[in-house]
Coordinates of C-alpha atoms and ligand atoms in Angstrom, one line a residue:
M1 CA 94.2 47.3 27.9
A2 CA 97.1 45.2 29.1
S3 CA 98.6 43.5 26.0
A4 CA 97.6 40.0 27.1
L5 CA 93.9 41.1 27.2
I6 CA 94.3 42.8 23.8
E7 CA 95.7 39.7 22.1
K8 CA 93.1 37.5 23.7
Y9 CA 90.0 39.6 23.3
M10 CA 90.4 42.3 20.7
R11 CA 90.0 42.3 16.9
T12 CA 93.3 44.1 16.4
E13 CA 92.7 44.3 12.7
H14 CA 90.0 46.9 13.6
L15 CA 92.5 49.2 15.3
P16 CA 93.0 52.1 15.5
H17 CA 89.7 52.7 17.2
I18 CA 87.5 55.7 16.6
W19 CA 87.4 57.0 20.2
C20 CA 88.8 60.5 20.8
A21 CA 92.0 60.9 22.8
G22 CA 91.1 60.8 26.5
C23 CA 87.8 59.0 26.0
G24 CA 86.8 56.8 28.9
N25 CA 85.3 54.1 26.8
G26 CA 88.5 52.1 26.4
I27 CA 88.9 51.7 30.1
L28 CA 85.3 50.5 30.5
M29 CA 85.7 48.1 27.5
R30 CA 88.9 46.7 29.2
N31 CA 86.9 46.2 32.4
V32 CA 84.3 44.1 30.5
A33 CA 87.1 42.0 29.0
Q34 CA 88.8 41.6 32.4
A35 CA 85.5 40.6 34.0
I36 CA 85.0 37.9 31.3
D37 CA 88.6 36.8 31.8
N38 CA 88.3 36.6 35.6
I39 CA 85.2 34.4 35.3
G40 CA 87.0 32.3 32.6
L41 CA 84.1 32.3 30.1
L42 CA 84.8 30.7 26.7
H43 CA 84.9 33.0 23.7
D44 CA 82.1 31.0 22.0
N45 CA 79.8 31.3 25.0
V46 CA 79.9 35.1 25.1
V47 CA 77.7 37.3 22.9
I48 CA 78.3 41.1 23.0
V49 CA 75.4 43.1 21.6
S50 CA 75.5 46.9 21.1
G51 CA 73.3 49.6 19.6
I52 CA 74.7 52.7 17.9
G53 CA 77.0 55.4 19.4
C54 CA 80.6 55.8 20.4
S55 CA 80.1 53.3 23.2
S56 CA 78.5 50.8 20.9
R57 CA 81.6 50.5 18.8
A58 CA 83.0 48.2 21.5
A59 CA 81.1 45.3 19.9
G60 CA 83.3 45.7 16.8
Y61 CA 86.5 45.7 18.8
L62 CA 85.8 42.8 21.1
D63 CA 86.5 39.4 19.6
F64 CA 83.4 37.3 20.7
N65 CA 80.2 36.6 19.0
T66 CA 79.1 40.2 18.5
I67 CA 76.2 42.1 17.0
H68 CA 76.3 45.8 16.3
T69 CA 72.6 46.6 16.0
T70 CA 70.5 49.7 15.5
H71 CA 70.2 52.7 17.7
G72 CA 68.3 51.9 20.9
R73 CA 67.6 48.3 20.0
A74 CA 70.5 46.5 21.6
I75 CA 68.5 45.1 24.5
A76 CA 65.7 43.9 22.1
F77 CA 68.3 42.0 19.9
A78 CA 70.0 40.6 23.1
T79 CA 66.6 39.4 24.3
G80 CA 66.2 37.4 21.1
V81 CA 69.6 35.9 21.4
K82 CA 69.1 34.9 25.1
L83 CA 65.7 33.4 24.3
A84 CA 67.1 31.4 21.4
N85 CA 70.0 30.0 23.6
P86 CA 69.8 30.7 27.3
E87 CA 73.2 29.0 27.8
L88 CA 75.0 32.0 26.2
E89 CA 76.3 34.9 28.4
V90 CA 74.7 37.9 26.6
I91 CA 76.3 41.2 27.5
V92 CA 74.9 44.5 26.1
I93 CA 77.3 47.5 25.8
T94 CA 75.3 50.6 25.3
G95 CA 75.3 54.4 25.7
D96 CA 73.2 56.6 27.9
G97 CA 71.2 57.8 24.9
D98 CA 71.0 54.4 23.3
C99 CA 69.6 52.7 26.4
S100 CA 67.6 55.4 28.1
A101 CA 66.3 57.8 25.3
I102 CA 65.5 55.9 22.1
G103 CA 65.9 52.6 23.9
G104 CA 64.3 53.5 27.2
N105 CA 61.3 51.3 26.6
H106 CA 63.3 48.2 25.8
L107 CA 65.3 48.8 29.0
I108 CA 62.4 49.0 31.4
H109 CA 60.6 46.0 29.9
A110 CA 63.7 43.8 29.8
A111 CA 64.3 44.8 33.5
R112 CA 60.6 44.0 34.3
R113 CA 61.0 40.5 32.7
N114 CA 64.2 39.9 34.6
I115 CA 65.7 38.3 31.5
G116 CA 69.3 37.1 32.2
L117 CA 71.2 39.8 30.3
T118 CA 74.1 41.9 31.6
V119 CA 73.8 45.5 30.5
V120 CA 76.9 47.7 30.8
V121 CA 76.3 51.4 30.1
F122 CA 79.2 53.6 29.0
N123 CA 77.5 56.7 30.4
N124 CA 79.2 59.9 29.2
N125 CA 76.2 62.1 30.0
I126 CA 75.9 63.2 26.3
Y127 CA 75.3 62.0 22.8
G128 CA 79.0 61.6 21.9
M129 CA 78.8 60.2 18.3
T130 CA 76.4 62.8 16.9
G131 CA 78.2 65.9 18.3
G132 CA 77.2 66.5 21.9
Q133 CA 73.4 66.8 22.2
Y134 CA 72.2 66.5 25.8
S135 CA 70.9 63.1 26.9
P136 CA 68.7 61.8 29.6
T137 CA 71.7 61.6 31.9
T138 CA 73.0 65.2 31.3
P139 CA 72.9 66.8 34.8
T140 CA 70.3 69.7 35.2
G141 CA 71.9 73.0 34.2
D142 CA 74.8 71.4 32.2
S143 CA 75.2 72.2 28.5
G144 CA 75.1 70.3 25.3
T145 CA 74.9 71.4 21.7
T146 CA 71.1 71.3 22.0
A147 CA 71.1 72.9 25.4
P148 CA 73.5 75.9 24.9
Y149 CA 72.0 77.8 27.9
G150 CA 71.8 74.7 30.2
N151 CA 69.6 71.6 30.3
L152 CA 66.3 72.1 32.2
D153 CA 65.5 68.5 32.5
R154 CA 66.3 66.4 35.5
S155 CA 68.7 63.5 34.7
F156 CA 67.9 59.9 35.2
D157 CA 69.7 57.8 37.8
L158 CA 69.9 54.9 35.5
A159 CA 70.7 52.2 38.1
A160 CA 67.7 53.3 40.2
L161 CA 65.6 53.4 37.1
A162 CA 66.6 49.8 36.1
Y163 CA 66.1 48.6 39.7
S164 CA 62.7 50.1 40.1
A165 CA 61.6 48.6 36.7
G166 CA 62.6 45.1 38.0
A167 CA 66.3 44.5 37.4
T168 CA 67.6 42.1 40.1
F169 CA 71.1 43.5 40.0
A170 CA 71.8 47.2 39.7
A171 CA 75.2 48.8 40.2
R172 CA 77.2 51.9 39.4
G173 CA 80.8 52.0 38.3
N174 CA 83.2 54.6 36.7
C175 CA 86.4 54.9 34.8
Y176 CA 88.7 55.8 37.7
H177 CA 87.8 52.9 40.0
V178 CA 88.9 50.1 37.7
R179 CA 89.0 47.3 40.2
Q180 CA 85.6 48.1 41.8
T181 CA 84.0 48.5 38.4
T182 CA 85.4 45.3 37.0
D183 CA 84.3 43.5 40.1
L184 CA 80.7 44.9 39.7
I185 CA 80.6 43.9 36.0
Q186 CA 81.9 40.4 37.0
R187 CA 79.2 40.0 39.6
G188 CA 76.6 41.3 37.2
I189 CA 77.6 38.6 34.6
L190 CA 77.4 35.9 37.3
H191 CA 74.0 37.1 38.5
K192 CA 71.2 35.0 37.0
G193 CA 68.6 37.7 36.3
F194 CA 68.7 41.1 34.6
S195 CA 71.9 42.9 35.6
F196 CA 72.5 46.5 35.0
I197 CA 75.8 48.3 35.6
D198 CA 75.8 52.1 34.9
C199 CA 79.4 53.2 34.4
A200 CA 80.4 56.8 34.3
S201 CA 82.6 57.4 31.3
I202 CA 84.4 60.6 30.4
C203 CA 83.9 62.5 27.2
P204 CA 86.4 65.4 27.2
T205 CA 85.6 66.2 23.5
Y206 CA 81.9 67.0 23.9
Y207 CA 80.7 66.9 27.5
G208 CA 84.0 68.1 29.0
R209 CA 84.5 71.0 26.5
K210 CA 80.8 72.1 26.7
N211 CA 80.9 72.1 30.5
K212 CA 84.4 73.5 31.1
R213 CA 85.6 70.3 32.8
G214 CA 89.1 70.6 31.6
D215 CA 91.0 67.8 29.8
A216 CA 90.8 64.1 30.2
A217 CA 93.2 64.1 33.1
D218 CA 91.1 66.7 34.9
M219 CA 88.0 64.7 34.3
M220 CA 89.6 61.6 35.7
L221 CA 90.8 63.5 38.7
W222 CA 87.3 64.8 39.2
Q223 CA 86.0 61.2 39.3
K224 CA 88.8 60.3 41.8
E225 CA 87.9 63.2 44.1
N226 CA 84.1 63.1 43.8
T227 CA 83.3 59.4 43.9
I228 CA 81.7 58.0 47.0
I229 CA 82.1 54.2 47.2
R230 CA 78.9 52.9 48.8
D231 CA 76.5 50.0 48.4
G232 CA 72.8 50.4 48.7
F233 CA 70.4 53.3 48.5
S234 CA 71.7 56.5 49.9
E235 CA 68.9 57.4 52.1
S236 CA 70.9 59.8 54.2
A237 CA 72.1 61.9 51.3
S238 CA 69.6 64.2 49.5
A239 CA 69.4 64.4 45.7
V240 CA 70.9 67.9 45.8
E241 CA 73.9 66.6 47.9
L242 CA 74.4 63.8 45.4
R243 CA 74.0 66.0 42.3
D244 CA 77.8 66.7 42.1
K245 CA 78.9 63.3 43.3
L246 CA 79.3 59.9 41.7
I247 CA 78.4 56.8 43.7
V248 CA 80.1 53.6 42.8
G249 CA 78.9 50.3 44.3
L250 CA 76.1 47.8 44.3
L251 CA 72.7 49.5 44.5
A252 CA 70.8 46.3 45.1
E253 CA 70.8 42.6 44.3
T254 CA 67.6 40.6 44.7
D255 CA 66.1 37.3 43.8
Y256 CA 63.3 36.8 41.2
P257 CA 62.7 34.0 38.7
E258 CA 64.7 34.6 35.5
F259 CA 62.6 34.9 32.3
T260 CA 64.2 32.2 30.0
A261 CA 64.1 29.6 32.9
E262 CA 60.4 30.4 33.4
Y263 CA 59.8 30.2 29.6
R264 CA 61.5 26.8 29.5
K265 CA 59.2 25.6 32.3
L266 CA 56.2 26.8 30.5
I267 CA 57.2 24.9 27.3
D268 CA 57.8 21.8 29.3
R269 CA 54.5 22.1 31.1
L270 CA 52.6 22.6 27.8
A271 CA 54.4 19.7 26.2
K272 CA 53.4 17.4 29.1
E273 CA 49.8 18.6 28.9
S274 CA 49.6 18.0 25.2
K275 CA 51.1 14.5 25.5
K276 CA 48.6 13.7 28.2
N277 CA 45.7 15.1 26.1
A278 CA 46.8 12.9 23.2
E279 CA 46.7 9.7 25.3
Ligands
LIG1 C1 67.0 55.7 14.7 C2 68.3 56.5 14.9 N1 68.1 57.8 15.4 C3 69.2 58.6 15.5 C4 70.4 58.1 15.2 C5 71.6 59.0 15.3 N2 72.4 58.7 16.4 C6 73.5 57.9 16.3 S1 74.4 57.7 17.7 C7 73.3 58.7 18.5 C8 73.4 59.1 20.0 C9 74.4 58.3 20.7 O1 74.4 58.7 22.0 P1 74.7 57.7 23.2 O2 73.8 56.5 23.1 O3 74.7 58.4 24.5 O4 76.2 57.1 22.9 P2 77.6 57.7 22.8 O5 77.8 58.1 21.3 O6 77.6 59.0 23.7 O7 78.5 56.7 23.3 C10 72.3 59.2 17.7 C11 71.2 60.1 18.1 C12 70.5 56.8 14.6 N3 71.7 56.3 14.3 N4 69.4 56.1 14.5

Protein backbone atom coordinates (compact mmCIF):
# COMPACT_ATOMS: atom_id res chain seq x y z
CA MET A 1 0.00 0.00 0.00
CA ALA A 2 1.30 3.46 -0.83
CA SER A 3 1.93 5.30 2.45
CA ALA A 4 -0.87 7.86 1.94
CA LEU A 5 -3.39 5.01 1.63
CA ILE A 6 -1.95 3.29 4.70
CA GLU A 7 -2.30 6.39 6.84
CA LYS A 8 -5.77 7.14 5.56
CA TYR A 9 -7.32 3.68 5.56
CA MET A 10 -5.38 1.25 7.76
CA ARG A 11 -5.45 0.55 11.48
CA THR A 12 -1.68 0.71 11.76
CA GLU A 13 -1.86 -0.37 15.39
CA HIS A 14 -2.88 -3.81 14.08
CA LEU A 15 0.37 -4.18 12.13
CA PRO A 16 2.33 -6.31 11.49
CA HIS A 17 -0.30 -8.30 9.61
CA ILE A 18 -0.55 -12.09 9.78
CA TRP A 19 -0.23 -12.75 6.03
CA CYS A 20 2.78 -14.82 4.92
CA ALA A 21 5.61 -13.27 2.94
CA GLY A 22 4.55 -13.10 -0.70
CA CYS A 23 0.80 -13.45 -0.04
CA GLY A 24 -1.33 -11.67 -2.63
CA ASN A 25 -3.96 -10.48 -0.16
CA GLY A 26 -2.17 -7.21 0.64
CA ILE A 27 -2.31 -6.18 -3.02
CA LEU A 28 -6.01 -6.94 -3.22
CA MET A 29 -6.73 -5.13 0.06
CA ARG A 30 -4.88 -2.13 -1.31
CA ASN A 31 -7.02 -2.28 -4.46
CA VAL A 32 -10.18 -2.14 -2.35
CA ALA A 33 -8.83 0.91 -0.45
CA GLN A 34 -7.79 2.56 -3.72
CA ALA A 35 -11.23 1.96 -5.25
CA ILE A 36 -12.91 3.53 -2.19
CA ASP A 37 -10.49 6.47 -2.37
CA ASN A 38 -11.06 6.97 -6.11
CA ILE A 39 -14.81 7.18 -5.56
CA GLY A 40 -14.30 9.50 -2.57
CA LEU A 41 -16.50 7.59 -0.13
CA LEU A 42 -16.52 8.86 3.45
CA HIS A 43 -15.10 6.51 6.11
CA ASP A 44 -18.38 6.58 8.03
CA ASN A 45 -20.40 5.51 5.00
CA VAL A 46 -18.36 2.38 4.30
CA VAL A 47 -18.86 -0.96 6.04
CA ILE A 48 -16.43 -3.80 5.44
CA VAL A 49 -17.73 -7.22 6.41
CA SER A 50 -15.65 -10.39 6.37
CA GLY A 51 -15.98 -14.02 7.40
CA ILE A 52 -13.09 -16.15 8.66
CA GLY A 53 -9.85 -16.99 6.87
CA CYS A 54 -6.63 -15.23 5.86
CA SER A 55 -8.53 -13.00 3.43
CA SER A 56 -11.09 -12.09 6.05
CA ARG A 57 -8.41 -10.50 8.25
CA ALA A 58 -8.67 -7.50 5.92
CA ALA A 59 -11.68 -6.30 7.92
CA GLY A 60 -9.39 -5.94 10.94
CA TYR A 61 -6.75 -3.95 9.07
CA LEU A 62 -9.00 -1.52 7.21
CA ASP A 63 -10.18 1.48 9.21
CA PHE A 64 -13.87 1.74 8.33
CA ASN A 65 -16.95 0.42 10.08
CA THR A 66 -15.92 -3.22 10.06
CA ILE A 67 -17.30 -6.56 11.18
CA HIS A 68 -15.23 -9.73 11.27
CA THR A 69 -17.99 -12.34 11.43
CA THR A 70 -18.13 -16.16 11.43
CA HIS A 71 -16.90 -18.55 8.73
CA GLY A 72 -19.16 -18.45 5.68
CA ARG A 73 -21.57 -15.90 7.09
CA ALA A 74 -20.14 -12.59 5.90
CA ILE A 75 -22.80 -12.11 3.21
CA ALA A 76 -25.58 -12.88 5.70
CA PHE A 77 -24.28 -10.24 8.15
CA ALA A 78 -23.77 -7.79 5.28
CA THR A 79 -27.37 -8.36 4.17
CA GLY A 80 -28.54 -7.34 7.64
CA VAL A 81 -26.41 -4.18 7.63
CA LYS A 82 -27.59 -3.15 4.16
CA LEU A 83 -31.25 -3.73 5.04
CA ALA A 84 -30.90 -1.71 8.25
CA ASN A 85 -29.29 1.22 6.40
CA PRO A 86 -29.35 1.04 2.60
CA GLU A 87 -27.37 4.32 2.39
CA LEU A 88 -24.22 2.52 3.55
CA GLU A 89 -21.74 1.09 1.03
CA VAL A 90 -21.38 -2.46 2.28
CA ILE A 91 -18.34 -4.32 0.97
CA VAL A 92 -17.74 -7.99 1.76
CA ILE A 93 -14.16 -9.29 1.71
CA THR A 94 -14.17 -13.08 1.67
CA GLY A 95 -12.17 -16.16 0.72
CA ASP A 96 -13.00 -18.82 -1.86
CA GLY A 97 -13.81 -21.32 0.90
CA ASP A 98 -15.67 -18.73 2.98
CA CYS A 99 -17.98 -17.66 0.16
CA SER A 100 -18.36 -20.77 -1.97
CA ALA A 101 -18.02 -23.76 0.39
CA ILE A 102 -19.52 -23.09 3.84
CA GLY A 103 -21.01 -19.79 2.62
CA GLY A 104 -22.11 -20.94 -0.83
CA ASN A 105 -25.81 -20.84 -0.02
CA HIS A 106 -25.61 -17.27 1.29
CA LEU A 107 -23.79 -16.26 -1.88
CA ILE A 108 -26.34 -17.64 -4.33
CA HIS A 109 -29.33 -16.26 -2.44
CA ALA A 110 -27.85 -12.78 -2.01
CA ALA A 111 -27.10 -12.80 -5.74
CA ARG A 112 -30.65 -13.96 -6.48
CA ARG A 113 -32.05 -11.08 -4.40
CA ASN A 114 -29.77 -8.60 -6.13
CA ILE A 115 -29.12 -6.85 -2.82
CA GLY A 116 -26.73 -3.91 -3.20
CA LEU A 117 -23.59 -5.43 -1.71
CA THR A 118 -20.12 -5.53 -3.26
CA VAL A 119 -18.42 -8.88 -2.70
CA VAL A 120 -14.66 -9.03 -3.30
CA VAL A 121 -13.21 -12.55 -3.18
CA PHE A 122 -9.52 -12.98 -2.37
CA ASN A 123 -9.41 -16.28 -4.23
CA ASN A 124 -6.20 -18.21 -3.48
CA ASN A 125 -7.67 -21.57 -4.64
CA ILE A 126 -7.12 -23.15 -1.23
CA TYR A 127 -8.01 -22.92 2.47
CA GLY A 128 -5.05 -20.81 3.51
CA MET A 129 -5.70 -20.21 7.19
CA THR A 130 -6.28 -23.83 8.15
CA GLY A 131 -3.28 -25.33 6.37
CA GLY A 132 -4.00 -25.83 2.68
CA GLN A 133 -7.09 -28.02 2.33
CA TYR A 134 -8.52 -27.96 -1.21
CA SER A 135 -11.43 -25.60 -1.81
CA PRO A 136 -14.24 -25.33 -4.39
CA THR A 137 -11.87 -23.29 -6.60
CA THR A 138 -8.88 -25.65 -6.50
CA PRO A 139 -8.37 -26.62 -10.15
CA THR A 140 -9.04 -30.29 -11.02
CA GLY A 141 -5.90 -32.34 -10.53
CA ASP A 142 -4.20 -29.81 -8.26
CA SER A 143 -3.16 -30.76 -4.76
CA GLY A 144 -3.99 -29.67 -1.25
CA THR A 145 -3.35 -31.23 2.15
CA THR A 146 -6.72 -33.03 1.80
CA ALA A 147 -6.04 -33.95 -1.86
CA PRO A 148 -2.47 -35.25 -1.78
CA TYR A 149 -2.96 -37.22 -5.04
CA GLY A 150 -4.82 -34.44 -6.84
CA ASN A 151 -8.31 -33.01 -6.50
CA LEU A 152 -10.95 -34.88 -8.52
CA ASP A 153 -13.64 -32.20 -8.31
CA ARG A 154 -14.25 -29.59 -10.98
CA SER A 155 -13.63 -26.10 -9.72
CA PHE A 156 -16.25 -23.35 -9.61
CA ASP A 157 -15.96 -20.35 -11.89
CA LEU A 158 -17.14 -18.03 -9.13
CA ALA A 159 -18.01 -15.03 -11.30
CA ALA A 160 -20.12 -17.21 -13.61
CA LEU A 161 -21.75 -18.85 -10.58
CA ALA A 162 -22.68 -15.47 -9.05
CA TYR A 163 -23.93 -14.18 -12.38
CA SER A 164 -26.10 -17.21 -13.07
CA ALA A 165 -27.54 -16.97 -9.56
CA GLY A 166 -28.65 -13.38 -10.27
CA ALA A 167 -25.73 -11.01 -9.57
CA THR A 168 -26.10 -7.97 -11.82
CA PHE A 169 -22.36 -7.20 -11.85
CA ALA A 170 -19.83 -10.02 -12.13
CA ALA A 171 -16.14 -9.57 -12.83
CA ARG A 172 -12.74 -11.16 -12.42
CA GLY A 173 -9.52 -9.52 -11.27
CA ASN A 174 -6.12 -10.68 -10.07
CA CYS A 175 -3.05 -9.50 -8.11
CA TYR A 176 -0.86 -8.66 -11.06
CA HIS A 177 -3.24 -6.37 -13.00
CA VAL A 178 -3.65 -3.78 -10.27
CA ARG A 179 -5.19 -0.97 -12.30
CA GLN A 180 -7.73 -3.19 -14.05
CA THR A 181 -8.68 -4.94 -10.81
CA THR A 182 -9.04 -1.66 -8.89
CA ASP A 183 -11.20 -0.31 -11.70
CA LEU A 184 -13.45 -3.39 -11.58
CA ILE A 185 -13.84 -3.10 -7.79
CA GLN A 186 -14.65 0.60 -8.20
CA ARG A 187 -17.29 -0.14 -10.84
CA GLY A 188 -18.68 -2.89 -8.63
CA ILE A 189 -19.06 -0.48 -5.71
CA LEU A 190 -20.80 2.09 -7.94
CA HIS A 191 -23.15 -0.55 -9.39
CA LYS A 192 -26.54 -0.48 -7.65
CA GLY A 193 -27.30 -4.21 -7.33
CA PHE A 194 -25.30 -7.24 -6.19
CA SER A 195 -21.70 -6.91 -7.41
CA PHE A 196 -19.23 -9.75 -7.36
CA ILE A 197 -15.52 -9.43 -8.14
CA ASP A 198 -13.57 -12.70 -8.02
CA CYS A 199 -9.90 -11.76 -7.59
CA ALA A 200 -7.16 -14.35 -8.10
CA SER A 201 -4.81 -14.04 -5.13
CA ILE A 202 -1.52 -15.89 -4.70
CA CYS A 203 -0.72 -18.23 -1.80
CA PRO A 204 2.92 -19.31 -2.17
CA THR A 205 2.91 -20.95 1.28
CA TYR A 206 0.18 -23.53 0.69
CA TYR A 207 -1.16 -23.55 -2.86
CA GLY A 208 2.20 -22.67 -4.42
CA ARG A 209 4.22 -25.15 -2.38
CA LYS A 210 1.73 -28.01 -2.83
CA ASN A 211 1.56 -27.44 -6.57
CA LYS A 212 5.20 -26.63 -7.33
CA ARG A 213 4.38 -23.13 -8.50
CA GLY A 214 7.65 -21.65 -7.25
CA ASP A 215 7.92 -18.61 -5.01
CA ALA A 216 5.78 -15.49 -4.87
CA ALA A 217 7.65 -13.84 -7.74
CA ASP A 218 7.12 -16.95 -9.92
CA MET A 219 3.42 -16.94 -9.09
CA MET A 220 3.10 -13.26 -9.99
CA LEU A 221 4.96 -13.89 -13.23
CA TRP A 222 2.55 -16.73 -13.95
CA GLN A 223 -0.38 -14.33 -13.55
CA LYS A 224 1.34 -11.83 -15.81
CA GLU A 225 1.95 -14.36 -18.55
CA ASN A 226 -1.28 -16.33 -18.34
CA THR A 227 -3.94 -13.68 -17.90
CA ILE A 228 -6.26 -12.88 -20.75
CA ILE A 229 -7.86 -9.45 -20.40
CA ARG A 230 -11.33 -9.86 -21.81
CA ASP A 231 -14.88 -8.74 -21.05
CA GLY A 232 -17.92 -10.95 -21.48
CA PHE A 233 -18.41 -14.69 -21.73
CA SER A 234 -15.65 -16.50 -23.56
CA GLU A 235 -17.74 -18.48 -25.98
CA SER A 236 -14.90 -19.09 -28.37
CA ALA A 237 -12.63 -20.68 -25.77
CA SER A 238 -13.37 -24.14 -24.38
CA ALA A 239 -13.28 -24.92 -20.67
CA VAL A 240 -10.16 -27.01 -21.27
CA GLU A 241 -8.40 -24.14 -23.05
CA LEU A 242 -9.28 -21.83 -20.17
CA ARG A 243 -8.25 -24.32 -17.49
CA ASP A 244 -4.73 -22.93 -17.29
CA LYS A 245 -5.58 -19.30 -17.97
CA LEU A 246 -6.96 -16.47 -15.87
CA ILE A 247 -9.46 -14.09 -17.37
CA VAL A 248 -9.59 -10.56 -16.00
CA GLY A 249 -12.45 -8.29 -16.95
CA LEU A 250 -16.16 -7.67 -16.63
CA LEU A 251 -18.13 -10.84 -17.21
CA ALA A 252 -21.51 -9.09 -17.28
CA GLU A 253 -23.40 -6.07 -15.97
CA THR A 254 -27.18 -6.06 -16.17
CA ASP A 255 -30.15 -4.16 -14.76
CA TYR A 256 -32.59 -5.57 -12.23
CA PRO A 257 -34.38 -3.87 -9.31
CA GLU A 258 -32.18 -3.73 -6.20
CA PHE A 259 -33.58 -5.54 -3.15
CA THR A 260 -33.47 -2.81 -0.46
CA ALA A 261 -35.12 -0.30 -2.85
CA GLU A 262 -37.90 -2.81 -3.55
CA TYR A 263 -38.23 -3.49 0.19
CA ARG A 264 -38.62 0.27 0.83
CA LYS A 265 -41.33 0.47 -1.83
CA LEU A 266 -43.16 -2.44 -0.23
CA ILE A 267 -43.08 -0.75 3.21
CA ASP A 268 -44.34 2.53 1.71
CA ARG A 269 -47.13 0.75 -0.13
CA LEU A 270 -48.27 -1.12 2.98
CA ALA A 271 -48.12 2.09 5.07
CA LYS A 272 -50.33 3.86 2.52
CA GLU A 273 -52.79 0.96 2.42
CA SER A 274 -53.04 0.75 6.19
CA LYS A 275 -53.59 4.53 6.43
CA LYS A 276 -56.33 4.26 3.80
CA ASN A 277 -57.95 1.32 5.63
CA ALA A 278 -57.95 3.31 8.90
CA GLU A 279 -59.80 6.27 7.28
C1 LIG B 1 -17.86 -23.09 11.22
C2 LIG B 1 -16.39 -23.16 10.97
N1 LIG B 1 -15.89 -24.19 10.27
C3 LIG B 1 -14.58 -24.27 10.01
C4 LIG B 1 -13.73 -23.31 10.49
C5 LIG B 1 -12.25 -23.44 10.23
N2 LIG B 1 -11.80 -22.56 9.19
C6 LIG B 1 -11.29 -21.32 9.46
S1 LIG B 1 -10.77 -20.53 8.10
C7 LIG B 1 -11.20 -21.83 7.11
C8 LIG B 1 -10.96 -21.86 5.64
C9 LIG B 1 -10.63 -20.56 5.04
O1 LIG B 1 -10.47 -20.71 3.67
P1 LIG B 1 -10.84 -19.55 2.70
O2 LIG B 1 -12.21 -19.05 2.95
O3 LIG B 1 -10.56 -20.01 1.31
O4 LIG B 1 -9.89 -18.36 3.14
P2 LIG B 1 -8.31 -18.17 3.15
O5 LIG B 1 -7.84 -18.51 4.54
O6 LIG B 1 -7.72 -19.05 2.10
O7 LIG B 1 -8.18 -16.73 2.83
C10 LIG B 1 -11.77 -22.86 7.86
C11 LIG B 1 -12.24 -24.15 7.29
C12 LIG B 1 -14.28 -22.23 11.20
N3 LIG B 1 -13.52 -21.22 11.66
N4 LIG B 1 -15.60 -22.19 11.44
